[in-house]
Short mmCIF file of C-alpha atoms and ligand atoms in Angstrom, two decimals:
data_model
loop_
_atom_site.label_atom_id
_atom_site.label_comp_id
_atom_site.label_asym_id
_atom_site.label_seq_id
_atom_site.Cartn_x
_atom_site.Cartn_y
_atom_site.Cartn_z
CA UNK A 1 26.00 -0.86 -45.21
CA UNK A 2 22.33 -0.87 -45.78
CA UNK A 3 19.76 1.97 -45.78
CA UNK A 4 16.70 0.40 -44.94
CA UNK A 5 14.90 1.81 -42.13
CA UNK A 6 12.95 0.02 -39.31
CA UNK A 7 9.61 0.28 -39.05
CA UNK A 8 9.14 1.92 -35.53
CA UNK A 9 8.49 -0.14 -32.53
CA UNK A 10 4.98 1.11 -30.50
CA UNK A 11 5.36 1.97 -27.29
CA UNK A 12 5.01 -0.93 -23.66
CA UNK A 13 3.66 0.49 -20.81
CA UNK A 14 6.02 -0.86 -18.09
CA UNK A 15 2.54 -1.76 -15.95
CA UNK A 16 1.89 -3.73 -19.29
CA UNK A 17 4.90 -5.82 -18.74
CA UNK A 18 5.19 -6.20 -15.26
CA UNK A 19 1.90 -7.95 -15.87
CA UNK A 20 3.37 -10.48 -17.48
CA UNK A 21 5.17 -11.55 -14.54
CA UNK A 22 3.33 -14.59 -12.46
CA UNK A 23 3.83 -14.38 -8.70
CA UNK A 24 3.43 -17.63 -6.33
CA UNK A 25 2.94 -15.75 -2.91
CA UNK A 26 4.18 -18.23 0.27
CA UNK A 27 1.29 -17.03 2.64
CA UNK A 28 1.98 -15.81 5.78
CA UNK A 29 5.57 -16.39 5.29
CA UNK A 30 6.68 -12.97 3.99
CA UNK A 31 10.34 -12.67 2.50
CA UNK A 32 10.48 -8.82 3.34
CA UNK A 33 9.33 -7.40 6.57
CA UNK A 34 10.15 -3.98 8.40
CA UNK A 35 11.15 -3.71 11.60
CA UNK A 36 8.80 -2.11 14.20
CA UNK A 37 8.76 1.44 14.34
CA UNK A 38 6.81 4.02 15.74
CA UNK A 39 8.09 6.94 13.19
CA UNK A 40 9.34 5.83 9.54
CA UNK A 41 12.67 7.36 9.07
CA UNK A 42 13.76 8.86 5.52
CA UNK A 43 15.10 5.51 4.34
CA UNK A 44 12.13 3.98 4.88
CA UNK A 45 9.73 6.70 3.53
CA UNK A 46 12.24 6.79 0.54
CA UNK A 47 11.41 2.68 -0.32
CA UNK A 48 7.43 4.32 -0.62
CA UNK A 49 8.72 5.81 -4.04
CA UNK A 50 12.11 3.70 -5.27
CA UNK A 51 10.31 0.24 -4.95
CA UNK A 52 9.30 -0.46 -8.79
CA UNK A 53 6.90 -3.14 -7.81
CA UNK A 54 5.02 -0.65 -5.14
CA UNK A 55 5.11 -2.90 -2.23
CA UNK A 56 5.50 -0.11 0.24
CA UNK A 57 3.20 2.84 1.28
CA UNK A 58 2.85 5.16 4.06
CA UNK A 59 0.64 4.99 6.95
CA UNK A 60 -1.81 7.49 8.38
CA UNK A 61 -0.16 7.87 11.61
CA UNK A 62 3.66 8.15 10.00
CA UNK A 63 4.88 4.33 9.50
CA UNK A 64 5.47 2.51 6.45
CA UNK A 65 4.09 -1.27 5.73
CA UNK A 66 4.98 -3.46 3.39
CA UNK A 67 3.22 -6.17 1.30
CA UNK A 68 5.91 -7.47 -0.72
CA UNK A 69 3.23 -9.65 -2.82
CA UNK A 70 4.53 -8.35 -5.91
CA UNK A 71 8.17 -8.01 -5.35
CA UNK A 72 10.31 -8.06 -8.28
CA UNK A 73 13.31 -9.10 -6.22
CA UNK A 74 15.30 -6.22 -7.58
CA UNK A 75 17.15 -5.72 -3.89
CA UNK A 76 16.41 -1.98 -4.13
CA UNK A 77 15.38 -2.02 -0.98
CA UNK A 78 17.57 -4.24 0.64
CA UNK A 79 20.89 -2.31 -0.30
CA UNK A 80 18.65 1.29 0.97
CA UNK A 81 18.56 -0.23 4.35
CA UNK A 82 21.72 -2.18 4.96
CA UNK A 83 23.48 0.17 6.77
CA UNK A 84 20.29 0.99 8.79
CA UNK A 85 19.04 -2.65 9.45
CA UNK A 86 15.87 -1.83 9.08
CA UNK A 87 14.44 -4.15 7.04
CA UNK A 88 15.09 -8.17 7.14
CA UNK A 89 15.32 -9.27 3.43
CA UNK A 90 15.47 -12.74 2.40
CA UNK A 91 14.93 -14.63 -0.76
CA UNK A 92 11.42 -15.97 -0.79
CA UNK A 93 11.83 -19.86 -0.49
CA UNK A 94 12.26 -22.50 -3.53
CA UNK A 95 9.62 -22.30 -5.84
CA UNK A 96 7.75 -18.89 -4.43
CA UNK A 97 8.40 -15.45 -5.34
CA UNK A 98 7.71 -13.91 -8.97
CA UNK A 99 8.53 -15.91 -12.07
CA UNK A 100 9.45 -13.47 -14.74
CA UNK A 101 8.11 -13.68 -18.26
CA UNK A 102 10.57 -12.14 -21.01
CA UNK A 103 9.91 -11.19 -24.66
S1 LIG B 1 13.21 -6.03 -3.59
FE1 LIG B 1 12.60 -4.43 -5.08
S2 LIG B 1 10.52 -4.95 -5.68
FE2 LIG B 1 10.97 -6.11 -3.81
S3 LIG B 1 10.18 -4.85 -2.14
FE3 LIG B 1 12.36 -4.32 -2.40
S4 LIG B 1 12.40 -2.59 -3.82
FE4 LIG B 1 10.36 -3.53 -3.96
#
């Protein structure tokens, strides 16, 4: 068994490598949208803070918006709001969406 130690690995920012990732966005054509609402309910205001990719923030007057530009396609939100149907989630067509980079 050997003894040699590894030299330690410096710290990635996760913002670092996120920005690795290329995005093709299909304009106008968004593959996450929210249903109308007049009041965001505590699902929704909870996708403000669990989304990694920040694609959802809260408005002035108590709604939340998306702008899934930068969505990881992680499905955080889409299992959140199954139950509640409050958010129609689809894949983003063939060749859009984020291409991941890894290493
Ligand atoms: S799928 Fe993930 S990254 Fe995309 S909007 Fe939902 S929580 Fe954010």
């Amino acid at each position: 068994m050997s003894t040699t130690a590894r030299p330690p690995v410096p710290p990635v920012k996760v913002e670092e490598k996120l920005y690795q990732n290329r995005y093709m966005v299909d304009e106008g054509r968004p593959h996450v949208r929210i249903q109308p609402h007049d009041t965001a309910s505590p699902t929704l205001r909870t996708l403000v803070d669990v989304c990694p990719a920040g694609c959802y923030s809260a408005t002035d007057d108590g709604r939340v918006e998306i702008i899934p530009d930068g969505c990881m396609e992680c499905g955080t939100c889409r299992i959140l709001c199954e139950a509640s149907g409050e958010i129609e989630w689809n894949y983003p067509r063939g060749g859009y969406g984020i291409l991941f980079k890894f290493g």
